Short mmCIF file of C-alpha atoms and ligand atoms in Angstrom, two decimals:
data_model
loop_
_atom_site.label_atom_id
_atom_site.label_comp_id
_atom_site.label_asym_id
_atom_site.label_seq_id
_atom_site.Cartn_x
_atom_site.Cartn_y
_atom_site.Cartn_z
CA MET A 1 -106.89 -11.51 -203.09
CA VAL A 2 -105.21 -8.46 -205.02
CA GLU A 3 -101.43 -8.65 -204.84
CA GLN A 4 -98.64 -6.57 -206.15
CA PRO A 5 -97.23 -8.63 -208.83
CA LEU A 6 -93.52 -7.76 -208.16
CA GLN A 7 -91.61 -10.25 -206.33
CA ASP A 8 -88.04 -9.11 -206.90
CA PRO A 9 -87.22 -5.89 -208.79
CA THR A 10 -83.53 -6.58 -209.42
CA PRO A 11 -83.94 -8.74 -212.61
CA LEU A 12 -86.13 -6.00 -214.24
CA LYS A 13 -83.32 -3.27 -213.53
CA HIS A 14 -81.34 -2.49 -216.84
CA ASN A 15 -77.87 -3.13 -215.39
CA TYR A 16 -78.68 -6.69 -214.03
CA ILE A 17 -76.67 -9.06 -216.09
CA PRO A 18 -78.13 -12.54 -216.56
CA LYS A 19 -75.57 -15.03 -217.59
CA GLN A 20 -77.93 -16.46 -220.28
CA ILE A 21 -77.84 -14.40 -223.18
CA THR A 22 -80.58 -14.87 -225.95
CA ASN A 23 -79.98 -14.79 -229.82
CA ARG A 24 -76.46 -13.01 -229.68
CA GLU A 25 -74.01 -16.22 -230.19
CA ARG A 26 -72.25 -14.69 -233.34
CA GLU A 27 -71.69 -11.48 -231.79
CA GLN A 28 -70.57 -13.16 -228.38
CA SER A 29 -67.95 -15.38 -230.31
CA GLU A 30 -66.59 -12.40 -232.45
CA LEU A 31 -65.95 -10.46 -228.95
CA SER A 32 -64.19 -13.00 -227.47
CA ASN A 33 -61.60 -13.28 -229.96
CA VAL A 34 -60.47 -9.64 -229.30
CA LEU A 35 -57.09 -10.65 -227.70
CA PRO A 36 -56.06 -13.41 -229.76
CA GLU A 37 -52.34 -14.81 -228.86
CA GLY A 38 -49.73 -12.36 -230.10
CA SER A 39 -51.57 -9.31 -231.31
CA ALA A 40 -54.55 -7.40 -229.93
CA GLN A 41 -57.46 -6.16 -232.25
CA ASN A 42 -59.57 -3.22 -232.07
CA LEU A 43 -63.42 -3.68 -232.22
CA PHE A 44 -66.01 -1.16 -233.38
CA ILE A 45 -69.28 -2.31 -232.21
CA HIS A 46 -72.43 -0.62 -233.41
CA GLY A 47 -76.19 -1.25 -232.79
CA SER A 48 -79.20 0.94 -231.90
CA ARG A 49 -80.33 1.46 -228.29
CA GLY A 50 -81.01 -1.68 -226.08
CA THR A 51 -79.53 -4.19 -228.56
CA GLY A 52 -77.13 -5.76 -225.80
CA LYS A 53 -73.74 -3.97 -226.60
CA THR A 54 -72.98 -2.86 -223.19
CA HIS A 55 -74.22 -6.21 -221.67
CA LEU A 56 -72.06 -8.48 -223.91
CA THR A 57 -69.02 -6.41 -223.54
CA HIS A 58 -69.23 -6.89 -219.91
CA LEU A 59 -69.64 -10.71 -220.06
CA THR A 60 -66.60 -10.69 -222.36
CA LEU A 61 -64.47 -8.77 -219.86
CA GLU A 62 -65.78 -10.98 -217.04
CA GLU A 63 -64.74 -14.06 -219.05
CA THR A 64 -61.31 -12.71 -220.20
CA ALA A 65 -58.66 -14.07 -218.31
CA ASP A 66 -57.79 -12.42 -214.80
CA GLU A 67 -54.20 -11.65 -215.85
CA VAL A 68 -55.52 -9.22 -218.28
CA ASN A 69 -55.75 -5.56 -217.24
CA LYS A 70 -59.52 -4.47 -218.08
CA CYS A 71 -60.73 -0.91 -218.40
CA TYR A 72 -64.26 0.07 -218.76
CA ILE A 73 -64.81 3.80 -219.70
CA PRO A 74 -68.34 5.27 -220.15
CA CYS A 75 -67.64 8.22 -222.50
CA ASP A 76 -70.95 9.93 -222.05
CA GLY A 77 -69.41 11.04 -218.58
CA HIS A 78 -65.78 11.21 -219.70
CA ASP A 79 -66.18 12.96 -223.18
CA THR A 80 -62.72 14.73 -223.57
CA GLN A 81 -59.10 12.82 -224.15
CA TYR A 82 -58.01 14.35 -220.83
CA LYS A 83 -61.07 13.07 -218.72
CA ALA A 84 -60.73 9.47 -220.39
CA LEU A 85 -57.05 9.50 -220.11
CA LYS A 86 -57.63 10.12 -216.50
CA GLN A 87 -60.14 7.45 -215.96
CA ILE A 88 -58.20 5.12 -217.87
CA TYR A 89 -55.16 5.53 -215.67
CA ARG A 90 -57.44 5.30 -212.59
CA ASN A 91 -58.77 1.95 -213.85
CA LEU A 92 -55.12 0.33 -214.49
CA SER A 93 -53.55 1.49 -211.53
CA ASN A 94 -56.42 1.85 -208.80
CA GLU A 95 -54.85 5.28 -207.90
CA GLU A 96 -56.65 8.39 -207.78
CA ILE A 97 -54.96 11.21 -209.91
CA GLY A 98 -55.07 15.05 -209.48
CA ASP A 99 -55.91 17.67 -212.24
CA GLY A 100 -52.31 19.24 -212.29
CA TYR A 101 -51.09 16.82 -215.17
CA HIS A 102 -50.64 17.74 -218.76
CA THR A 103 -52.27 15.48 -221.46
CA SER A 104 -48.86 14.00 -222.32
CA ASP A 105 -48.04 13.16 -218.88
CA LEU A 106 -51.09 11.09 -218.76
CA GLN A 107 -50.40 9.55 -222.03
CA ARG A 108 -47.02 8.51 -220.77
CA LYS A 109 -48.75 7.04 -217.48
CA VAL A 110 -51.03 5.04 -219.51
CA VAL A 111 -48.11 3.58 -221.84
CA GLU A 112 -46.10 2.70 -218.49
CA LYS A 113 -49.27 0.78 -216.94
CA THR A 114 -49.92 -1.15 -220.41
CA GLN A 115 -46.35 -2.43 -220.59
CA ALA A 116 -45.73 -6.04 -220.31
CA VAL A 117 -49.48 -6.71 -219.48
CA ASP A 118 -52.25 -7.41 -221.93
CA THR A 119 -54.83 -4.78 -221.79
CA LEU A 120 -58.44 -4.21 -222.88
CA ILE A 121 -59.94 -0.87 -222.97
CA VAL A 122 -63.65 -0.43 -223.61
CA LEU A 123 -64.74 3.01 -224.63
CA ASP A 124 -68.50 2.66 -224.52
CA GLU A 125 -70.67 5.62 -225.84
CA VAL A 126 -67.66 6.80 -227.78
CA ASP A 127 -69.61 9.23 -229.87
CA PHE A 128 -69.64 11.68 -226.98
CA LEU A 129 -65.83 11.68 -227.17
CA LEU A 130 -66.03 11.94 -230.77
CA LEU A 131 -67.81 15.32 -230.27
CA ASN A 132 -64.69 16.63 -228.49
CA ASP A 133 -61.32 15.50 -228.99
CA GLY A 134 -61.90 11.85 -229.23
CA ASN A 135 -60.06 11.72 -232.59
CA ASP A 136 -56.84 12.62 -230.75
CA LEU A 137 -57.26 10.00 -228.05
CA LEU A 138 -57.83 7.15 -230.49
CA TYR A 139 -54.86 8.10 -232.67
CA PHE A 140 -52.82 8.01 -229.41
CA LEU A 141 -54.17 4.80 -228.09
CA SER A 142 -53.72 3.29 -231.73
CA ARG A 143 -49.96 4.33 -232.19
CA MET A 144 -48.68 3.85 -228.61
CA GLU A 145 -45.77 1.59 -228.24
CA THR A 146 -47.95 -0.95 -226.22
CA ARG A 147 -50.62 -1.03 -228.75
CA GLY A 148 -49.65 -4.81 -229.66
CA ASN A 149 -50.89 -6.21 -226.18
CA THR A 150 -53.66 -3.44 -225.85
CA GLY A 151 -56.95 -4.37 -227.37
CA LEU A 152 -59.58 -1.54 -227.92
CA ILE A 153 -63.41 -1.81 -228.01
CA LEU A 154 -65.22 1.06 -229.20
CA ILE A 155 -69.23 1.25 -228.80
CA SER A 156 -71.41 3.47 -230.68
CA SER A 157 -75.07 3.66 -231.04
CA ASN A 158 -75.24 6.47 -233.60
CA HIS A 159 -72.65 5.68 -236.16
CA GLU A 160 -72.71 2.45 -238.41
CA GLU A 161 -68.99 2.88 -239.32
CA LEU A 162 -66.07 4.73 -237.71
CA LYS A 163 -64.33 5.60 -240.96
CA ASN A 164 -66.18 9.21 -241.27
CA GLN A 165 -66.15 9.91 -237.40
CA VAL A 166 -62.21 10.15 -237.36
CA GLU A 167 -59.29 11.27 -239.24
CA GLU A 168 -58.15 9.24 -242.02
CA ARG A 169 -54.74 8.44 -240.08
CA THR A 170 -56.51 7.49 -237.11
CA TYR A 171 -58.77 5.13 -238.95
CA SER A 172 -55.70 3.32 -240.88
CA SER A 173 -54.01 2.89 -237.65
CA LEU A 174 -56.93 1.54 -235.66
CA GLN A 175 -58.15 -0.73 -238.71
CA PRO A 176 -61.29 -1.79 -236.39
CA ARG A 177 -62.94 -4.95 -237.12
CA ARG A 178 -66.83 -3.96 -237.12
CA ILE A 179 -69.55 -6.03 -235.19
CA GLY A 180 -72.92 -4.79 -235.98
CA PHE A 181 -75.91 -5.57 -233.49
CA GLU A 182 -78.93 -5.92 -235.45
CA PRO A 183 -82.15 -4.40 -233.70
CA TYR A 184 -84.20 -7.40 -232.15
CA THR A 185 -87.26 -8.50 -233.73
CA ALA A 186 -90.27 -8.12 -231.68
CA GLU A 187 -90.44 -12.05 -231.14
CA GLU A 188 -86.76 -11.59 -229.76
CA ALA A 189 -87.61 -8.61 -227.61
CA TYR A 190 -90.28 -10.51 -226.09
CA GLU A 191 -88.13 -13.79 -225.25
CA ILE A 192 -85.55 -11.68 -223.59
CA LEU A 193 -88.40 -9.72 -221.33
CA VAL A 194 -90.15 -12.55 -220.60
CA ALA A 195 -87.06 -14.37 -219.22
CA ARG A 196 -86.72 -11.38 -216.98
CA ALA A 197 -90.14 -11.34 -215.99
CA ARG A 198 -90.05 -14.92 -214.95
CA LYS A 199 -87.24 -13.93 -212.63
CA SER A 200 -88.77 -10.95 -211.12
CA LEU A 201 -92.74 -11.17 -211.19
CA LYS A 202 -95.04 -13.74 -209.17
CA PRO A 203 -96.47 -16.55 -211.38
CA GLN A 204 -99.67 -15.70 -213.46
CA SER A 205 -99.14 -12.03 -212.78
CA LEU A 206 -98.52 -10.87 -216.16
CA GLN A 207 -100.87 -11.23 -219.10
CA LYS A 208 -99.28 -12.35 -222.15
CA ALA A 209 -100.85 -9.68 -224.46
CA ALA A 210 -99.26 -7.06 -222.12
CA LEU A 211 -95.88 -8.32 -222.63
CA THR A 212 -96.64 -8.58 -226.48
CA TYR A 213 -97.72 -5.05 -226.66
CA ILE A 214 -94.59 -4.03 -225.12
CA ALA A 215 -92.22 -6.00 -227.15
CA SER A 216 -93.88 -4.98 -230.56
CA THR A 217 -93.90 -1.26 -229.49
CA THR A 218 -90.36 -1.00 -228.64
CA GLN A 219 -87.17 -3.45 -229.31
CA ASN A 220 -84.97 -1.27 -227.13
CA ILE A 221 -84.83 -3.71 -224.13
CA THR A 222 -83.75 -1.20 -221.64
CA SER A 223 -86.77 0.85 -222.47
CA GLY A 224 -88.98 -2.25 -222.34
CA LEU A 225 -87.54 -3.29 -218.83
CA TYR A 226 -88.40 0.24 -217.57
CA TRP A 227 -91.83 -0.11 -218.96
CA LEU A 228 -92.55 -3.62 -217.64
CA LYS A 229 -91.13 -2.63 -214.14
CA HIS A 230 -93.20 0.68 -213.96
CA ALA A 231 -96.25 -1.47 -214.88
CA ALA A 232 -95.46 -3.98 -212.09
CA GLU A 233 -95.25 -1.33 -209.54
CA THR A 234 -98.27 0.62 -210.49
CA THR A 235 -100.88 -2.24 -210.06
CA ASP A 236 -102.20 -4.44 -207.41
CA SER A 237 -103.52 -7.04 -209.56
CA ILE A 238 -102.29 -8.99 -212.70
CA ILE A 239 -100.28 -6.66 -215.68
CA THR A 240 -102.90 -6.40 -218.20
CA GLU A 241 -102.48 -4.99 -221.77
CA SER A 242 -104.65 -2.05 -220.97
CA HIS A 243 -102.49 -1.29 -217.77
CA VAL A 244 -99.51 -1.37 -220.03
CA GLN A 245 -101.02 1.16 -222.37
CA GLN A 246 -102.13 3.42 -219.69
CA VAL A 247 -98.65 3.84 -217.99
CA GLN A 248 -96.63 3.81 -221.58
CA GLU A 249 -95.91 7.44 -221.33
CA THR A 250 -94.72 7.94 -217.65
CA ALA A 251 -92.74 4.54 -218.38
CA PHE A 252 -91.00 6.18 -221.25
CA GLU A 253 -90.18 9.22 -219.10
CA LYS A 254 -88.43 7.04 -216.44
CA TYR A 255 -86.52 5.70 -219.11
CA ALA A 256 -85.71 9.22 -220.43
CA GLY A 257 -84.90 9.93 -217.13
CA HIS A 258 -82.35 7.16 -216.66
CA GLN A 259 -80.77 8.23 -219.92
CA LEU A 260 -80.31 11.57 -218.55
CA ASN A 261 -78.87 10.59 -215.32
CA ASN A 262 -75.30 11.40 -215.94
CA PHE A 263 -76.03 14.77 -217.50
CA SER A 264 -76.63 18.30 -216.02
CA GLU A 265 -79.97 19.93 -214.93
CA ASP A 266 -79.51 22.13 -218.16
CA HIS A 267 -80.03 18.97 -220.25
CA ARG A 268 -83.11 17.99 -218.33
CA LEU A 269 -84.48 21.55 -218.82
CA LEU A 270 -83.72 21.50 -222.55
CA TYR A 271 -85.33 18.17 -222.68
CA GLN A 272 -88.46 19.40 -220.91
CA ALA A 273 -88.50 22.32 -223.28
CA VAL A 274 -88.69 20.11 -226.35
CA GLN A 275 -91.52 18.02 -224.46
CA GLU A 276 -93.55 20.83 -223.68
CA LEU A 277 -93.38 22.39 -227.23
CA GLU A 278 -94.24 18.93 -228.77
CA THR A 279 -97.58 18.71 -226.32
CA GLU A 280 -98.63 22.38 -227.18
CA ARG A 281 -97.81 22.68 -230.62
CA GLU A 282 -99.09 21.18 -234.22
CA ASN A 283 -96.10 22.64 -236.21
CA GLU A 284 -92.55 22.16 -236.31
CA ILE A 285 -90.27 22.86 -233.48
CA ARG A 286 -87.17 25.07 -234.37
CA THR A 287 -84.11 25.25 -232.08
CA GLY A 288 -84.82 29.25 -231.55
CA MET A 289 -88.08 28.06 -229.97
CA ILE A 290 -86.63 25.65 -227.73
CA TYR A 291 -84.03 28.30 -226.42
CA ASP A 292 -86.84 30.53 -225.66
CA ARG A 293 -88.76 27.90 -223.88
CA TYR A 294 -85.47 26.91 -222.07
CA GLN A 295 -84.82 30.38 -220.84
CA GLU A 296 -88.40 30.80 -219.39
CA LEU A 297 -87.91 27.32 -217.48
CA CYS A 298 -84.68 28.81 -216.09
CA GLN A 299 -86.40 31.82 -214.88
CA THR A 300 -89.08 29.47 -213.11
CA TYR A 301 -86.56 27.41 -211.69
CA ASN A 302 -84.07 30.17 -210.73
CA GLU A 303 -81.49 28.78 -212.90
CA ASN A 304 -78.88 30.69 -214.70
CA THR A 305 -79.19 30.27 -218.48
CA LEU A 306 -76.47 29.01 -220.64
CA SER A 307 -75.06 30.26 -223.76
CA LYS A 308 -76.54 29.39 -227.21
CA ARG A 309 -73.44 27.64 -228.13
CA ARG A 310 -73.66 25.51 -225.05
CA LEU A 311 -77.20 24.66 -225.56
CA SER A 312 -76.61 23.59 -229.22
CA ASP A 313 -73.98 21.07 -227.60
CA PHE A 314 -76.51 19.97 -225.25
CA LEU A 315 -79.06 19.42 -227.83
CA LYS A 316 -76.54 17.30 -229.77
CA HIS A 317 -76.16 15.31 -226.59
CA LEU A 318 -79.85 14.82 -226.42
CA GLU A 319 -79.62 13.53 -230.09
CA LEU A 320 -76.86 11.20 -229.38
CA LEU A 321 -78.85 9.59 -226.53
CA ASN A 322 -81.72 9.18 -229.02
CA LEU A 323 -84.04 11.02 -226.97
CA ILE A 324 -84.77 13.77 -229.69
CA GLU A 325 -84.28 13.66 -233.39
CA SER A 326 -83.18 16.43 -235.81
CA GLN A 327 -84.42 16.73 -239.43
CA TYR A 328 -82.32 19.38 -241.64
CA HIS A 329 -84.24 21.12 -244.43
CA TYR A 330 -82.06 22.83 -247.03
CA GLY A 331 -83.31 25.57 -249.30
CA GLY A 332 -86.10 28.10 -248.93
CA SER A 333 -85.98 31.50 -247.97
CA LYS A 334 -84.48 30.63 -244.59
CA GLY A 335 -81.43 28.64 -245.85
CA LYS A 336 -80.61 25.53 -243.59
CA THR A 337 -83.32 24.92 -241.11
CA ARG A 338 -83.71 22.18 -238.60
CA GLU A 339 -86.69 20.61 -237.15
CA ILE A 340 -86.73 18.82 -233.80
CA SER A 341 -89.03 16.13 -232.46
CA ILE A 342 -88.89 13.82 -229.41
CA CYS A 343 -88.27 9.86 -229.82
CA HIS A 344 -90.88 8.13 -228.16
CA ARG A 345 -89.67 4.44 -227.62
N1 ATP B 401 -79.42 -11.05 -225.92
C1 ATP B 401 -79.73 -10.54 -224.75
N2 ATP B 401 -80.25 -11.61 -223.65
C2 ATP B 401 -80.39 -11.06 -222.48
N3 ATP B 401 -80.59 -9.73 -222.02
C3 ATP B 401 -80.33 -8.94 -223.19
C4 ATP B 401 -79.83 -9.23 -224.35
N4 ATP B 401 -79.76 -8.07 -224.84
C5 ATP B 401 -80.08 -7.04 -224.14
N5 ATP B 401 -80.28 -7.51 -222.94
C6 ATP B 401 -80.53 -6.86 -221.94
O1 ATP B 401 -81.26 -5.45 -222.25
C7 ATP B 401 -80.77 -4.13 -221.59
C8 ATP B 401 -79.92 -3.48 -222.72
O2 ATP B 401 -78.76 -4.14 -222.93
P1 ATP B 401 -77.52 -3.06 -223.01
O3 ATP B 401 -77.47 -2.01 -221.88
O4 ATP B 401 -76.27 -4.15 -223.13
O5 ATP B 401 -77.85 -2.25 -224.36
P2 ATP B 401 -76.73 -1.37 -225.17
O6 ATP B 401 -76.86 -1.81 -226.86
O7 ATP B 401 -75.81 -1.05 -224.46
O8 ATP B 401 -77.87 -0.17 -225.31
P3 ATP B 401 -77.73 1.54 -225.13
O9 ATP B 401 -77.12 1.76 -226.40
O10 ATP B 401 -78.69 2.32 -224.75
O11 ATP B 401 -76.25 1.75 -224.24
C9 ATP B 401 -79.90 -4.88 -220.58
O12 ATP B 401 -80.58 -5.04 -219.28
C10 ATP B 401 -79.45 -6.31 -220.95
O13 ATP B 401 -79.26 -7.01 -220.03
MG1 MG B 402 -74.71 0.71 -223.57
#
């Protein structure tokens, strides 16, 4: 009898946190030392997409003593000092807060809430904050009078070091300890994915070659999970290597959709513009062409178009999400030019 392989979709979701983690013992023990007795530390975590940075940080927060005040801020959605401070305050106080405050009021409130209580503040996807006035927020947090009992964890997928991303005085007052998350090998990615598959799929419903294909194509575990889940949802028999290959492109689109979830319709249209141009053209894609195509798409969907300045910020967001890549060329008759391509895994 033919049967759908999916038994329980939950373990294949990207935000499911299994207690058992694989191959990250060193990083886990370094993270657990963020609040040693006496003085809090600052950590800077770097690793490419889907290497377990967020997952391990959440586990660390869960394992940190209940008395510690914990605060997790996803900076892709809170990408200015003002938005991040508001969210930090909301987390620390469990109170909603209006828009009438000045930045310095919010800073004062955060200091009040961190007095006499150990606090951990995580700024995940910190690169989005650093595109704006993130430096000022980091400077404030690293200098506030309660810094001795407030540990910061900054997480980046794009910059290996924080040093060149912030002002010198900010860096020297933060003095972050760096933890690098190396990309997984294909074997490690397989091990992580197979553990999730065992919890989620019916026995004997996944061909080993199918999972080997996924794990050797992408070591971004989130992308791999989207792929496996999509493959399971689109067959009524066992998941084979050829089925996995067939759904590769649509599965990646699902992952890209997930990455764009917290972003605007204009981000999605810009991404669609790059995708369309890439399928149609053999030669390089330049920003001007993307803006033109984006405008056409806006007309089709009856959307108002944004200025080039805003679009250029939004393209930068797609780049930080690792959905597109930019290559810069210097010299030649046109001076500096930028060539854009889609990342496919
Ligand atoms: N060592 C591991 N053991 C078990 N599961 C893991 C491990 N590493 C990553 N995962 C799983 O992979 C997925 C991606 O992990 P996570 O979201 O932490 O990655 P990330 O490095 O934060 O990625 P991004 O940069 O895209 O935010 C999650 O579902 C997580 O549970
Ligand atoms: Mg993450």
